[in-house]
Structure formats: C-alpha cells, structure tokens
Coordinates of C-alpha atoms in Angstrom, one line a residue:
M1 CA 155.3 132.7 45.2
D2 CA 152.9 131.0 47.4
T3 CA 152.2 127.2 47.7
L4 CA 149.2 127.1 45.3
E5 CA 151.2 128.9 42.6
I6 CA 154.1 126.5 43.0
I7 CA 151.8 123.5 42.8
G8 CA 150.1 124.9 39.7
Y9 CA 153.3 125.6 37.8
A10 CA 155.0 122.4 38.9
S11 CA 152.1 120.2 37.8
L12 CA 151.8 122.0 34.5
G13 CA 155.6 121.7 34.1
V14 CA 155.4 117.9 34.8
L15 CA 152.5 117.8 32.3
V16 CA 154.7 119.3 29.5
V17 CA 157.5 116.9 30.3
L18 CA 155.2 113.9 30.2
M19 CA 153.5 115.0 27.0
V20 CA 156.8 115.5 25.2
G21 CA 158.0 112.2 26.5
A22 CA 154.8 110.4 25.6
S23 CA 154.8 111.9 22.1
V24 CA 158.4 110.9 21.5
A25 CA 157.9 107.4 22.8
G26 CA 154.5 106.9 21.1
L27 CA 152.8 106.2 24.4
F28 CA 150.3 109.1 24.5
T29 CA 147.2 106.9 24.7
S30 CA 148.4 104.9 27.7
S31 CA 149.3 108.0 29.7
S32 CA 146.2 110.1 28.9
L33 CA 144.6 109.6 32.3
L34 CA 147.7 110.9 34.1
V35 CA 147.9 113.8 31.7
G36 CA 144.3 114.7 32.3
I37 CA 144.7 114.5 36.1
L38 CA 147.8 116.8 35.9
V39 CA 145.8 119.3 33.7
V40 CA 143.0 119.5 36.3
V41 CA 145.4 119.8 39.3
G42 CA 147.5 122.5 37.5
F43 CA 144.6 124.7 36.4
G44 CA 142.7 124.1 39.6
A45 CA 145.6 125.2 41.8
L46 CA 146.1 128.3 39.7
L47 CA 142.4 129.1 39.7
I48 CA 142.3 128.8 43.5
K49 CA 145.3 131.1 43.7
V50 CA 143.6 133.7 41.5
I51 CA 140.5 133.6 43.6
K52 CA 142.5 133.8 46.8
D53 CA 144.4 136.8 45.5
R54 CA 141.3 138.6 44.4
I55 CA 139.5 138.1 47.7
G56 CA 142.5 139.4 49.7
N57 CA 143.3 142.4 47.6
K58 CA 142.1 145.6 49.3
E59 CA 143.2 147.8 46.5
D60 CA 140.9 146.1 44.0
D61 CA 138.0 146.4 46.5
H62 CA 138.7 150.2 47.0
Y63 CA 138.8 150.7 43.2
S64 CA 135.5 148.8 42.7
D65 CA 133.8 150.8 45.5
T66 CA 135.1 154.3 44.5
V67 CA 135.3 154.5 40.7
D68 CA 132.2 155.4 38.7
Q69 CA 131.3 153.0 35.9

C-alpha cells in the first residue's frame, strides 16, 4: 500500500465513523461540512492513486499498443 491509498482509505474510514456517530447522536446537520471535506479528500486521494498506477504500469501500455481492437 502506498501513501495515497492509505490516506484515501483512512479518510473514508473516518467518514464512516463520523456518519454513524452523527446519525446516532442526531448531529448530522452540524457535521455536514466535515463529512463533505472527508468525502472529497478520500475519493480524491484514491483517484490520484488510480491515475498514478495507470501511468506507471508498463504492462497496460504494452497491451494497449499490441492488441488489435
């Protein structure tokens, strides 16, 4: 696991904990900004990881160049 993947999963994990806690406590409306920020950070970190993995994968490049479509 690289750093971006850890950041993405950790922020989404914190998001789940916060959403469950907020739902139980009835405080969802007051924590909606924090939840929104964590969603953006989590998905953004995982998106960057996917793009980084795709750019650095020579096997995918070879497949794209050599296989007829």
